[in-house]
JSON list of C-alpha atoms in Angstrom, two decimals:
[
{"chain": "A", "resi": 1, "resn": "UNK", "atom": "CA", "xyz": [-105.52, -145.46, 100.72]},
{"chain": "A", "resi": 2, "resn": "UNK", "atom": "CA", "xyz": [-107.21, -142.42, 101.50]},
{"chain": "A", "resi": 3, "resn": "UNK", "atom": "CA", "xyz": [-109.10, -140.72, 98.09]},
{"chain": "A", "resi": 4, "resn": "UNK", "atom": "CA", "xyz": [-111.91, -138.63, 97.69]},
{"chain": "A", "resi": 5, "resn": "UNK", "atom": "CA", "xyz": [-113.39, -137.31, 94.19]},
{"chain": "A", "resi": 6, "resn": "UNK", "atom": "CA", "xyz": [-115.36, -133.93, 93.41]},
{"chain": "A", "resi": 7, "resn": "UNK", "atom": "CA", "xyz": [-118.78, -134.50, 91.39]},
{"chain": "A", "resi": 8, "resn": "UNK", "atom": "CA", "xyz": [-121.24, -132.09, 90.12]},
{"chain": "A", "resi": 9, "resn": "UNK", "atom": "CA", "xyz": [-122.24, -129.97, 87.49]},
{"chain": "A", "resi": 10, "resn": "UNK", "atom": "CA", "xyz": [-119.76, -128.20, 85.40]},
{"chain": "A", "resi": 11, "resn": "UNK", "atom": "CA", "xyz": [-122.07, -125.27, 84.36]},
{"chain": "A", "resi": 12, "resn": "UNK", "atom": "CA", "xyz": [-124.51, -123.53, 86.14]},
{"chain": "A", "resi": 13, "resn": "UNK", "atom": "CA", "xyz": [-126.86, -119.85, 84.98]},
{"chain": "A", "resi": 14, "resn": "UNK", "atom": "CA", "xyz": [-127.02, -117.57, 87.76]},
{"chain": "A", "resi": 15, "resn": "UNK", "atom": "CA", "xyz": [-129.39, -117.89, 90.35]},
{"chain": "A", "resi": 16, "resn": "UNK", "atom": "CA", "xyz": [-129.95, -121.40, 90.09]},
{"chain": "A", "resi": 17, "resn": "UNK", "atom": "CA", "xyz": [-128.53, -123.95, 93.38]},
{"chain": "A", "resi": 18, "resn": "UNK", "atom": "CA", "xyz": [-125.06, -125.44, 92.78]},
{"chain": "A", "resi": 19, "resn": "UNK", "atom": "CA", "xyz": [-124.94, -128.93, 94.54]},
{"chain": "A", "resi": 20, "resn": "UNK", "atom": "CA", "xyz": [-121.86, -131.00, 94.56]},
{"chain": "A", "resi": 21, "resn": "UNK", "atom": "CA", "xyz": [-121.08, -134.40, 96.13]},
{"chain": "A", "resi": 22, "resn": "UNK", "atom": "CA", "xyz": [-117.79, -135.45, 97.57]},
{"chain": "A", "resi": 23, "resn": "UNK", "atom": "CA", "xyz": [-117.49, -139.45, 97.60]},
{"chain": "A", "resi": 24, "resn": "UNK", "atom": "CA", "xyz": [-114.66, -140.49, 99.82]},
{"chain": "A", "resi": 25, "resn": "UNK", "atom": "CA", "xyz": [-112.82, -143.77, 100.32]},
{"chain": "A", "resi": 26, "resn": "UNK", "atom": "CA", "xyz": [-110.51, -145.60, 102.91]},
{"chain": "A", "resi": 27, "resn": "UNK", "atom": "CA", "xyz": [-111.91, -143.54, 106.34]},
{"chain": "A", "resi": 28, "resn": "UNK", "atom": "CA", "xyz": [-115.14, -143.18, 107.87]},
{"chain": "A", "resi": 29, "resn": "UNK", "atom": "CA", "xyz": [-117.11, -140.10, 109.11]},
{"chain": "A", "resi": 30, "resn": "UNK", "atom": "CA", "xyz": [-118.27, -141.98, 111.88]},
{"chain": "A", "resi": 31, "resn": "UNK", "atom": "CA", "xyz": [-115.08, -142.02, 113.50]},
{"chain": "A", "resi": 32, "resn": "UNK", "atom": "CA", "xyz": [-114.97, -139.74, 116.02]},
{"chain": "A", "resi": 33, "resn": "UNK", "atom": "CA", "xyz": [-113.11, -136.34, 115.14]},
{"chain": "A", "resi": 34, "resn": "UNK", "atom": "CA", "xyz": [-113.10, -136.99, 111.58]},
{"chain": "A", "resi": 35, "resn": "UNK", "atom": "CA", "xyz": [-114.23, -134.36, 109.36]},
{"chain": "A", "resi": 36, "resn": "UNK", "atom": "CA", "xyz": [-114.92, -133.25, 105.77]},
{"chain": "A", "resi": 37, "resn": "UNK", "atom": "CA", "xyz": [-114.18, -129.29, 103.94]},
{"chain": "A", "resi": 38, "resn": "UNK", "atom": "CA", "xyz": [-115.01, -127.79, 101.36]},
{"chain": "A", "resi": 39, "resn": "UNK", "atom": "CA", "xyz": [-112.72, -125.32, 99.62]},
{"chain": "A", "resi": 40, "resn": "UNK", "atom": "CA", "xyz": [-112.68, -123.50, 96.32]},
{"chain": "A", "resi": 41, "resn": "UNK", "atom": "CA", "xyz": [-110.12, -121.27, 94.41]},
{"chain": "A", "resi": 42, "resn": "UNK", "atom": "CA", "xyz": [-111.50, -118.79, 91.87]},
{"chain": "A", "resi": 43, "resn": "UNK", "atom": "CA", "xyz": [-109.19, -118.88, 88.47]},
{"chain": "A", "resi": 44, "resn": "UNK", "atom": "CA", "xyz": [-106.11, -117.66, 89.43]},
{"chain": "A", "resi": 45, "resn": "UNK", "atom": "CA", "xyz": [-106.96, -116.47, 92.90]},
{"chain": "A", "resi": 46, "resn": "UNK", "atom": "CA", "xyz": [-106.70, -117.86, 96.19]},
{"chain": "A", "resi": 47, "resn": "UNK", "atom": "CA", "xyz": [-108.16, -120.84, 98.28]},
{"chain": "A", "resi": 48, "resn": "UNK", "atom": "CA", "xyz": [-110.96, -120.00, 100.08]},
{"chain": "A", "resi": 49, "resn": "UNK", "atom": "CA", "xyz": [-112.13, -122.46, 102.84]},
{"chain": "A", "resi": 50, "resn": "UNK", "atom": "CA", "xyz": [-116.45, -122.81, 102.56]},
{"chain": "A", "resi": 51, "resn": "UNK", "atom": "CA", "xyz": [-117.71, -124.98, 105.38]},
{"chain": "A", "resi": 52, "resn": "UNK", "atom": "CA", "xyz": [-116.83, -128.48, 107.50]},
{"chain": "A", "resi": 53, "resn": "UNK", "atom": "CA", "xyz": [-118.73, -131.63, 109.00]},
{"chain": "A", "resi": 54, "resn": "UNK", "atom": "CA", "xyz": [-117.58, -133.12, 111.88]},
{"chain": "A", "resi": 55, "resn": "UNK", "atom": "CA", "xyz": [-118.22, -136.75, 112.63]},
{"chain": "A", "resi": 56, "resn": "UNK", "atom": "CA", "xyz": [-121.03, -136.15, 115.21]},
{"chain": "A", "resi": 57, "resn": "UNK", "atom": "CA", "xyz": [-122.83, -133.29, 112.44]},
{"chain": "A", "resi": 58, "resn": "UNK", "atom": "CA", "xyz": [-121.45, -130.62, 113.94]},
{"chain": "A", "resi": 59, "resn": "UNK", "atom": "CA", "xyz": [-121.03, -127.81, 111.15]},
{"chain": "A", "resi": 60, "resn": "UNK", "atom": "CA", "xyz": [-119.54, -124.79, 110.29]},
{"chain": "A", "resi": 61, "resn": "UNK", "atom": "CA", "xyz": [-119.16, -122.01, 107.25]},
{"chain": "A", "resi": 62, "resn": "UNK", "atom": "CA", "xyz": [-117.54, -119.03, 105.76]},
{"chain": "A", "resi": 63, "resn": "UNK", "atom": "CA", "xyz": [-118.66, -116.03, 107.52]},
{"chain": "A", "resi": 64, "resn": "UNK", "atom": "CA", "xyz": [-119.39, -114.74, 103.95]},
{"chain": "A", "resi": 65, "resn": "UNK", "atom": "CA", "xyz": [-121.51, -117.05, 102.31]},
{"chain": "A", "resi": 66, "resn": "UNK", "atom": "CA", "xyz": [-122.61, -119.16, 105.12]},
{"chain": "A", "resi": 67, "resn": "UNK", "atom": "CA", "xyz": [-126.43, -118.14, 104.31]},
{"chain": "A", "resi": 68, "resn": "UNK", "atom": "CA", "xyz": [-126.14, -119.65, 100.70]},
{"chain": "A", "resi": 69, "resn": "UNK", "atom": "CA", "xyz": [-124.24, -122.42, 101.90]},
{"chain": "A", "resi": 70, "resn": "UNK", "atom": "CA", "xyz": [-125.76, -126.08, 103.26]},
{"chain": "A", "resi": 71, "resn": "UNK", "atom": "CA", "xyz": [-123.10, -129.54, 104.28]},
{"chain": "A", "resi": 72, "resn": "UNK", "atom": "CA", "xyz": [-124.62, -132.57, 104.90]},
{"chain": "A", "resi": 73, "resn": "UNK", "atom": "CA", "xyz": [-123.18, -136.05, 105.29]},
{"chain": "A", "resi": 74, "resn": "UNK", "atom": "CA", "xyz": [-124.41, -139.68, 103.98]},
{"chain": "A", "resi": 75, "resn": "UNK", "atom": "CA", "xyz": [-122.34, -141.88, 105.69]},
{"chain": "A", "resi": 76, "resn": "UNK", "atom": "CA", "xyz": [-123.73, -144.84, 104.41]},
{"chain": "A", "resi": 77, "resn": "UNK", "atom": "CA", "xyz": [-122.62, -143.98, 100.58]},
{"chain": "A", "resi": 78, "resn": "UNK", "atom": "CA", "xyz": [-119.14, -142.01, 101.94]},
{"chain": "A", "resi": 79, "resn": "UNK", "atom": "CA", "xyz": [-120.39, -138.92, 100.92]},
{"chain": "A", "resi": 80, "resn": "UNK", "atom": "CA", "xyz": [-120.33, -135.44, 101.92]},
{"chain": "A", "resi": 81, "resn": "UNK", "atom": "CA", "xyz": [-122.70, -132.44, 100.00]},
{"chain": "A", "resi": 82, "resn": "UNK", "atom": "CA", "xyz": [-122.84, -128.97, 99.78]},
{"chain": "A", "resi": 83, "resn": "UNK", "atom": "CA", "xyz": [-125.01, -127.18, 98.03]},
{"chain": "A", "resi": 84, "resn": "UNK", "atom": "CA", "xyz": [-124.68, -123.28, 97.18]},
{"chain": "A", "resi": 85, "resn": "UNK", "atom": "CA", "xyz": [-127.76, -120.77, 97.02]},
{"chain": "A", "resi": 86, "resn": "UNK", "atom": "CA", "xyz": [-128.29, -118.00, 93.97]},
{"chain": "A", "resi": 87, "resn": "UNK", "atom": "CA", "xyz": [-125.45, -118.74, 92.34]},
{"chain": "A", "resi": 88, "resn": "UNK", "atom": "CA", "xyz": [-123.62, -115.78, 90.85]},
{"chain": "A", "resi": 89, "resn": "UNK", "atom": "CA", "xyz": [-120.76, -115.74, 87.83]},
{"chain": "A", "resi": 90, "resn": "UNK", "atom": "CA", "xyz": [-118.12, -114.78, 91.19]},
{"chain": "A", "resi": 91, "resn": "UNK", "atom": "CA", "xyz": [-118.68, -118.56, 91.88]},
{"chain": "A", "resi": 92, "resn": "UNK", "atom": "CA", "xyz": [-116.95, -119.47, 89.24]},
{"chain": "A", "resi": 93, "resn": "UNK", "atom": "CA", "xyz": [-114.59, -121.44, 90.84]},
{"chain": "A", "resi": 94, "resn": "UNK", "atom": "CA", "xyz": [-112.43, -125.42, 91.28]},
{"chain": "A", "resi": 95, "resn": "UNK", "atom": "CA", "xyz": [-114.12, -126.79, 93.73]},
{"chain": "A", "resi": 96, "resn": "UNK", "atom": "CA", "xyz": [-112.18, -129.38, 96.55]},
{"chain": "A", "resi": 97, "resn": "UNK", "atom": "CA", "xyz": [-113.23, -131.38, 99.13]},
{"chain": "A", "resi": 98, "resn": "UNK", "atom": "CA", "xyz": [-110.55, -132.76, 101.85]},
{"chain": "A", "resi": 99, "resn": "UNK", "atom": "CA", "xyz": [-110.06, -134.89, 104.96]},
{"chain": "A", "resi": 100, "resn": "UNK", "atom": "CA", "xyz": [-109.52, -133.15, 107.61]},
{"chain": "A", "resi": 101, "resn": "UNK", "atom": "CA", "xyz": [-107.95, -134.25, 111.17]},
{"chain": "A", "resi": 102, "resn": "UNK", "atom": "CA", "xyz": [-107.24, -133.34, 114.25]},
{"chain": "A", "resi": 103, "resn": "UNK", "atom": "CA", "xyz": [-104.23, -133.37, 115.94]},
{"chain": "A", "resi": 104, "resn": "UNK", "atom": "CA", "xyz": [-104.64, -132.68, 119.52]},
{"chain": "A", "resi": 105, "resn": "UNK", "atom": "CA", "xyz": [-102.10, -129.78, 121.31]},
{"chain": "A", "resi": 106, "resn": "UNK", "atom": "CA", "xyz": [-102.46, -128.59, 124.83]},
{"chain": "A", "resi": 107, "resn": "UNK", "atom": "CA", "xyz": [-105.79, -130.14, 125.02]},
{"chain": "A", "resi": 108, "resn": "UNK", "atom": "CA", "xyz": [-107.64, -128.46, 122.33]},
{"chain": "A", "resi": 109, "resn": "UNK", "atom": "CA", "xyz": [-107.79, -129.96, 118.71]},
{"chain": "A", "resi": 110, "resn": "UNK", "atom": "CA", "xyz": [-105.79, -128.30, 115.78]},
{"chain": "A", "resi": 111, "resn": "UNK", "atom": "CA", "xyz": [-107.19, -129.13, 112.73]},
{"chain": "A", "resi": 112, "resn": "UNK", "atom": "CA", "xyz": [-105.16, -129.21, 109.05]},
{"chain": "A", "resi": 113, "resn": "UNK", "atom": "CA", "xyz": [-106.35, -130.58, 105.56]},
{"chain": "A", "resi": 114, "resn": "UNK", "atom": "CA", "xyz": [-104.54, -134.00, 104.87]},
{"chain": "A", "resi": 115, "resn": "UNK", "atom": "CA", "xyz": [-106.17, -135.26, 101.43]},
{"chain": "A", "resi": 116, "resn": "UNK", "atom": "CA", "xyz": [-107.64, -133.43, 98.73]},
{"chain": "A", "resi": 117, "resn": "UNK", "atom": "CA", "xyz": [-109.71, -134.35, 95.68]},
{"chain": "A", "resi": 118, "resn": "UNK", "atom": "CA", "xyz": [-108.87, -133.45, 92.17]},
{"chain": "A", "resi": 119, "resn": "UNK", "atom": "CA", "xyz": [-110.79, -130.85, 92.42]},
{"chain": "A", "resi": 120, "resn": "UNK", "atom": "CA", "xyz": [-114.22, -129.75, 90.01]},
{"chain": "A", "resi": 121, "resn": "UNK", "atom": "CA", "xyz": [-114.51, -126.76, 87.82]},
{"chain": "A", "resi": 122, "resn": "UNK", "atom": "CA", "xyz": [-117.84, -124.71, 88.38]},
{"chain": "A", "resi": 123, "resn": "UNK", "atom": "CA", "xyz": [-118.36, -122.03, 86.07]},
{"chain": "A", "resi": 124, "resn": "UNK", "atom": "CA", "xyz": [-121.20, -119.78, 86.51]},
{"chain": "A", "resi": 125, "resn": "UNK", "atom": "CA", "xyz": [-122.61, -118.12, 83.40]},
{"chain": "A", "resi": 126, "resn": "UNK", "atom": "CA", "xyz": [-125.94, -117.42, 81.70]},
{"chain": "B", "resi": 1, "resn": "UNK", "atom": "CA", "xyz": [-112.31, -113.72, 110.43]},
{"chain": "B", "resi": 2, "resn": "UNK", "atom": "CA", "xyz": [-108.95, -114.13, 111.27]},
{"chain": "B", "resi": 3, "resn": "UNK", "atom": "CA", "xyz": [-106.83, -112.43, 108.44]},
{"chain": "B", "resi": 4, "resn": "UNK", "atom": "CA", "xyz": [-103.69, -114.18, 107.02]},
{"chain": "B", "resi": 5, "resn": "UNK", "atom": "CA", "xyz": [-100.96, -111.86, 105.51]},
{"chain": "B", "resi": 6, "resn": "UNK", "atom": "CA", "xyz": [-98.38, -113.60, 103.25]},
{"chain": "B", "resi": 7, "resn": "UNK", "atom": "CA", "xyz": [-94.84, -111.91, 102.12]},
{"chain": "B", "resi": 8, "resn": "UNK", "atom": "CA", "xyz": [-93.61, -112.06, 99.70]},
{"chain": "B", "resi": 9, "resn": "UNK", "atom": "CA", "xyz": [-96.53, -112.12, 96.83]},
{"chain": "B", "resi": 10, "resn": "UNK", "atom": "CA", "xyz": [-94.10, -113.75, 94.72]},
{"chain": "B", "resi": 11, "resn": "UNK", "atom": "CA", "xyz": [-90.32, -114.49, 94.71]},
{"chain": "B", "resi": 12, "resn": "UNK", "atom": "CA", "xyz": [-88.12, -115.95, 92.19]},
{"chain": "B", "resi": 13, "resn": "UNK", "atom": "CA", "xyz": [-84.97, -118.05, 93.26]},
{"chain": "B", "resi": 14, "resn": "UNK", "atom": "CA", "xyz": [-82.80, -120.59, 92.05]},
{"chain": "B", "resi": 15, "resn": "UNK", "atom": "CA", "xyz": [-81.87, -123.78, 92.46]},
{"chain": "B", "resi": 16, "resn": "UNK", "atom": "CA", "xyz": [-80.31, -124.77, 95.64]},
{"chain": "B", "resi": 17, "resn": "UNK", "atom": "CA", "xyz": [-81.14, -121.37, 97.00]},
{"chain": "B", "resi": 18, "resn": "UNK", "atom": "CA", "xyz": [-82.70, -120.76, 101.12]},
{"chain": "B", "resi": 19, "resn": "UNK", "atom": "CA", "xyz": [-85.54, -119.70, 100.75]},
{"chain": "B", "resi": 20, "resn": "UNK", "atom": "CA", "xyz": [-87.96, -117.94, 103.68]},
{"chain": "B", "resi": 21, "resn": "UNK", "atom": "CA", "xyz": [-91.87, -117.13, 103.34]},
{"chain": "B", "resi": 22, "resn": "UNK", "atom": "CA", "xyz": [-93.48, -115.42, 106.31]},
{"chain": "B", "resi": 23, "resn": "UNK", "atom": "CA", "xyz": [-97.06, -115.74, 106.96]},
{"chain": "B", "resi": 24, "resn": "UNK", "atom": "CA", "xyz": [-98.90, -113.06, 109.17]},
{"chain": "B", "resi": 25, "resn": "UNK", "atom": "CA", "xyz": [-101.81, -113.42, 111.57]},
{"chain": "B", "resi": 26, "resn": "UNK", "atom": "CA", "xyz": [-104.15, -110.69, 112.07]},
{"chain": "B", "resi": 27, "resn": "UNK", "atom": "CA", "xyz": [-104.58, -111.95, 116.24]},
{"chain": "B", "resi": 28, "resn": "UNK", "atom": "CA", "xyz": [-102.73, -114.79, 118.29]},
{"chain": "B", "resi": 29, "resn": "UNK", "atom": "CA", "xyz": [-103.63, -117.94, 116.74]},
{"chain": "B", "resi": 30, "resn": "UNK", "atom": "CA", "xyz": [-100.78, -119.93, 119.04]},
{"chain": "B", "resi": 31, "resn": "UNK", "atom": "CA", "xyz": [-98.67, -122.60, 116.92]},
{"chain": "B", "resi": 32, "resn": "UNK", "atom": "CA", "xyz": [-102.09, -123.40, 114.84]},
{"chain": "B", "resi": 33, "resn": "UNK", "atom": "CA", "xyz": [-100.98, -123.01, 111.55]},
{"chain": "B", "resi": 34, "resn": "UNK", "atom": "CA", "xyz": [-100.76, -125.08, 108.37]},
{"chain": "B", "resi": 35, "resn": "UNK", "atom": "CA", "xyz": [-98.57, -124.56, 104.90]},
{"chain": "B", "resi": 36, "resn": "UNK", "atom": "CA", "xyz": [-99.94, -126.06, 101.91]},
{"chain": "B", "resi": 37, "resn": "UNK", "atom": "CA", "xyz": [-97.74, -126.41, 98.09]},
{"chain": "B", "resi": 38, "resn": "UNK", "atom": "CA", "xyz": [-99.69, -126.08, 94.95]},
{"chain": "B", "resi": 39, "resn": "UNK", "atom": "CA", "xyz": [-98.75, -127.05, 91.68]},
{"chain": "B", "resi": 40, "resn": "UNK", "atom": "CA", "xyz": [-100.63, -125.43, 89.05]},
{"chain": "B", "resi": 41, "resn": "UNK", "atom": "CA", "xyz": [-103.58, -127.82, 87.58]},
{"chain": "B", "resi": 42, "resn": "UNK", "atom": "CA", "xyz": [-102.76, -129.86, 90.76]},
{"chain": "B", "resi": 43, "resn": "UNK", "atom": "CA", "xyz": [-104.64, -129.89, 94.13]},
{"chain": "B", "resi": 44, "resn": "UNK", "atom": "CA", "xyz": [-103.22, -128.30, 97.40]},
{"chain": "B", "resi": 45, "resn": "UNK", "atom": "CA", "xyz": [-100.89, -130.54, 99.02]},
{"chain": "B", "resi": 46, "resn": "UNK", "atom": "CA", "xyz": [-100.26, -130.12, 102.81]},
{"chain": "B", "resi": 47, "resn": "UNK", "atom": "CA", "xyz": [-96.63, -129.72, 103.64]},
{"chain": "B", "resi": 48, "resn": "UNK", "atom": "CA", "xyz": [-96.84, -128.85, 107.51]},
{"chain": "B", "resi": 49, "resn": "UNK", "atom": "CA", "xyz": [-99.10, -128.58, 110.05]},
{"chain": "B", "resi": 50, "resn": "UNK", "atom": "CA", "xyz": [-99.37, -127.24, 113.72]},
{"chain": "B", "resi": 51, "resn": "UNK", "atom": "CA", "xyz": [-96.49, -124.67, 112.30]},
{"chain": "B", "resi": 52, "resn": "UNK", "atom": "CA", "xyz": [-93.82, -127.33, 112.66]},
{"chain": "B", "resi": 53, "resn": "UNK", "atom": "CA", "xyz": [-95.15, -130.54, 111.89]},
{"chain": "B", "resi": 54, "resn": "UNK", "atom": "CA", "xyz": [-93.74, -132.42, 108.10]},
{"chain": "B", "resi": 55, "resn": "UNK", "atom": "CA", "xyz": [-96.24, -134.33, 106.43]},
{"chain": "B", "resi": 56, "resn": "UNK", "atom": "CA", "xyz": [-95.72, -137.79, 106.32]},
{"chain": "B", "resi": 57, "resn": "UNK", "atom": "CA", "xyz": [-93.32, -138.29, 102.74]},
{"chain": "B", "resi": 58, "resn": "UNK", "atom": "CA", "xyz": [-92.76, -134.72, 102.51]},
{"chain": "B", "resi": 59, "resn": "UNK", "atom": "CA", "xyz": [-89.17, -133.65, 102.17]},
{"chain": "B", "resi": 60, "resn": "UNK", "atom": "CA", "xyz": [-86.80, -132.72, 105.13]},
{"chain": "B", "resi": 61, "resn": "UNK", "atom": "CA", "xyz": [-85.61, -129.62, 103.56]},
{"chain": "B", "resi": 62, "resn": "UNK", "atom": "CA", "xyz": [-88.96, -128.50, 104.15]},
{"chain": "B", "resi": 63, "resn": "UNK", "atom": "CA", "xyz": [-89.39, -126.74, 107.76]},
{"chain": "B", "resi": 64, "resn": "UNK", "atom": "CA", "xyz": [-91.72, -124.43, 109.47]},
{"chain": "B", "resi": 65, "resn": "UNK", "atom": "CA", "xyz": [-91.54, -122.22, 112.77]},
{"chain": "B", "resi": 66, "resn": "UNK", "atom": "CA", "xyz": [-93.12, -119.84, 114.67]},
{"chain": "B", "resi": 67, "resn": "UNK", "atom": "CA", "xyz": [-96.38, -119.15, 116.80]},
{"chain": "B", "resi": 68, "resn": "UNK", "atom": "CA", "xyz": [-98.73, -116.29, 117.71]},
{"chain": "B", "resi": 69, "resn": "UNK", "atom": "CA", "xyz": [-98.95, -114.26, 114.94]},
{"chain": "B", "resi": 70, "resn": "UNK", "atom": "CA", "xyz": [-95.91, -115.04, 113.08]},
{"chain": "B", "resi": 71, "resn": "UNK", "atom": "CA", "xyz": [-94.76, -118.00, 110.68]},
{"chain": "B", "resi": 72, "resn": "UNK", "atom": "CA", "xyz": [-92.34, -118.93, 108.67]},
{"chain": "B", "resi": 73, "resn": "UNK", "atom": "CA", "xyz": [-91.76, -121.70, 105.56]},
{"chain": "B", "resi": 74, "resn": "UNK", "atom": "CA", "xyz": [-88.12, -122.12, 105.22]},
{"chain": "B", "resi": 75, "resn": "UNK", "atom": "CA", "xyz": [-86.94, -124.29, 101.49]},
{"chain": "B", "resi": 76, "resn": "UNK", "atom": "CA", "xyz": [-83.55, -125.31, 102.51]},
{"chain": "B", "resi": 77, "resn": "UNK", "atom": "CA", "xyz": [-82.23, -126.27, 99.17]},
{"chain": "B", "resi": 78, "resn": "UNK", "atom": "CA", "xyz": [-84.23, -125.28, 96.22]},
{"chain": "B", "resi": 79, "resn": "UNK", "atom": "CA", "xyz": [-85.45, -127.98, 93.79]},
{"chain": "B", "resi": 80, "resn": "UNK", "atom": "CA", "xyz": [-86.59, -128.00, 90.51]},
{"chain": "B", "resi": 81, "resn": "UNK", "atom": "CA", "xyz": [-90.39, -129.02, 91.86]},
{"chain": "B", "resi": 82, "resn": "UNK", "atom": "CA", "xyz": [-90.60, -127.26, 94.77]},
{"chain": "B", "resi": 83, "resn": "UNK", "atom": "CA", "xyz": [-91.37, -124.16, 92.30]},
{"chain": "B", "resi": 84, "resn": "UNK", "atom": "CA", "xyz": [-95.18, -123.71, 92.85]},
{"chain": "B", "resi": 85, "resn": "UNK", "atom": "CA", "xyz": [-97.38, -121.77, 95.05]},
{"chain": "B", "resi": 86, "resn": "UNK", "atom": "CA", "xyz": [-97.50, -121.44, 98.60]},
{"chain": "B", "resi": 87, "resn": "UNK", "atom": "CA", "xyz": [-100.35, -120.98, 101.26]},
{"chain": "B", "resi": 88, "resn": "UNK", "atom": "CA", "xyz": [-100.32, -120.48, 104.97]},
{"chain": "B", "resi": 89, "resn": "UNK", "atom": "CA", "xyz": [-103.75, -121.49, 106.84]},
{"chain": "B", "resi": 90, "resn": "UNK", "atom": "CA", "xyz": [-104.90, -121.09, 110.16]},
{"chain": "B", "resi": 91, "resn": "UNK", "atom": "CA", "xyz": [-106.90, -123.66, 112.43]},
{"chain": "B", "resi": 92, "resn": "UNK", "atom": "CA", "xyz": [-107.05, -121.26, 115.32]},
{"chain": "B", "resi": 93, "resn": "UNK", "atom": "CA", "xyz": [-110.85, -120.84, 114.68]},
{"chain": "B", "resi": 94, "resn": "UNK", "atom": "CA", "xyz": [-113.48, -121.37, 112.60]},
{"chain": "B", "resi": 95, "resn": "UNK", "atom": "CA", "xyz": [-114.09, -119.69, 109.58]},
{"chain": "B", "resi": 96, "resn": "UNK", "atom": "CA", "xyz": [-110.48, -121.58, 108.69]},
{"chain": "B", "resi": 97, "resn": "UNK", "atom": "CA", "xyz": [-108.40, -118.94, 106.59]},
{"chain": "B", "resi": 98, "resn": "UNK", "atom": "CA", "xyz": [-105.79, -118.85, 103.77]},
{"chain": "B", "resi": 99, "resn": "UNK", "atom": "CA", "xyz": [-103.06, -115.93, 103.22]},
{"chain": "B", "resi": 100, "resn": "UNK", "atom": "CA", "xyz": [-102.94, -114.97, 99.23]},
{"chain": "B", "resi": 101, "resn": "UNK", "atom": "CA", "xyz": [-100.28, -117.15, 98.34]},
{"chain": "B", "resi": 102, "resn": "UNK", "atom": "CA", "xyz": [-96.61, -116.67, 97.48]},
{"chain": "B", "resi": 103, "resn": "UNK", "atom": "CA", "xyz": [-95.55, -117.83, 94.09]},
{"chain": "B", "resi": 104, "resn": "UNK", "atom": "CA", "xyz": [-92.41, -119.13, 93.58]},
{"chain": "B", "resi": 105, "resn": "UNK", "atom": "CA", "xyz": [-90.91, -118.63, 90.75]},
{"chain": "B", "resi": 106, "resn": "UNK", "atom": "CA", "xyz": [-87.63, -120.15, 88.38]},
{"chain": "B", "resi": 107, "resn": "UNK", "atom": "CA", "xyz": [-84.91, -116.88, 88.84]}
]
């Protein structure tokens, strides 16, 4: 059974670095085209994909915050991190982490968000 | 960034109704296109994938169509919990991308 779980902090002031840690169970991210996102959804608003690790380290982020943002794997715990720069209240967010696969069309590789987390709740506020 | 363009924003129904949500590209993304159902409180849960492709367990009167820069969700029967939110993503390229949502709604 695939599950992964959302951890972090549930407050955070402005300015200050947001990390959160996404601990996954039952698949690997050393098996080749497996990946991890990160997503978030301001209250009442809509999902907003952040950033993705590939098996082999590869990365990738939202065009818009991809100078705040850092991933980073441990795939000896089954975790996946990303931590968030000068954090501002427009953070404010739930935060998910999710599986993501490939499925391979024409030759190129398609990929689509299979298993979420719960979900965390990140609010930012002095 | 590729922009996603949902219609309707919201649309109320009832039960048993056919219901259609379009999902608009804003360049040629092929067939690589996902819908996800969200409940509020609850997670995203992926519904289709590659425009046409049900999730494992998720019902048949659930179907999706369409490629290049338009998509479509089609509810063939309306159920009491299939009233929830709706998103359209595309995998065509990195940043991935989400349309606003269409919520659907108890008529």
């Amino acid at each position: 059974q695939v599950t992964l779980r959302e951890s972090g902090p549930a407050l955070v002031k402005p300015t200050q670095t947001l990390t959160l840690t996404c601990t996954f169970s039952g698949f690997s991210l050393t098996t080749t085209r497996m990946c991890v996102s990160w997503l978030r959804q301001p209250p009442g608003k809509a999902l907003e994909w952040l950033a993705r690790i590939d098996w082999d380290d590869d990365k990738y982020y939202s065009t818009s915050l991809k100078t705040r943002l850092t991933i980073s794997k441990d795939t000896s715990k089954n975790q996946v991190v990303l931590t968030m720069t000068n954090t501002d209240p427009v953070d404010t967010a739930t935060y998910y982490c999710a599986r993501t696969l490939p499925y391979v069309s024409g030759g190129y590789y398609v990929y689509y968000m299979d298993v979420w987390g719960k979900g965390t709740t990140v609010t930012v506020s002095s | 960034d590729i922009q996603m363009t949902q219609s309707p924003s919201s649309l109320s129904a009832s039960v048993g109704d056919r219901v259609t949500i379009t999902c608009r590209a804003s360049q040629r993304i092929t067939s690589y296109l996902n819908w996800y159902q969200q409940k509020p409180g609850e997670a995203p849960k992926l519904l289709i994938y590659v425009a046409s492709i049900l999730q494992g367990g998720v019902p048949t009167r659930f179907s999706g169509s369409g490629s290049g820069t338009e998509f479509t969700l089609t509810i063939s029967s309306l159920q009491p919990e299939d009233f929830a939110t709706y998103y359209c993503q595309q995998s065509y390229s990195t940043p991935f991308t989400f349309g606003q949502g269409t919520k659907l709604e108890i008529k």
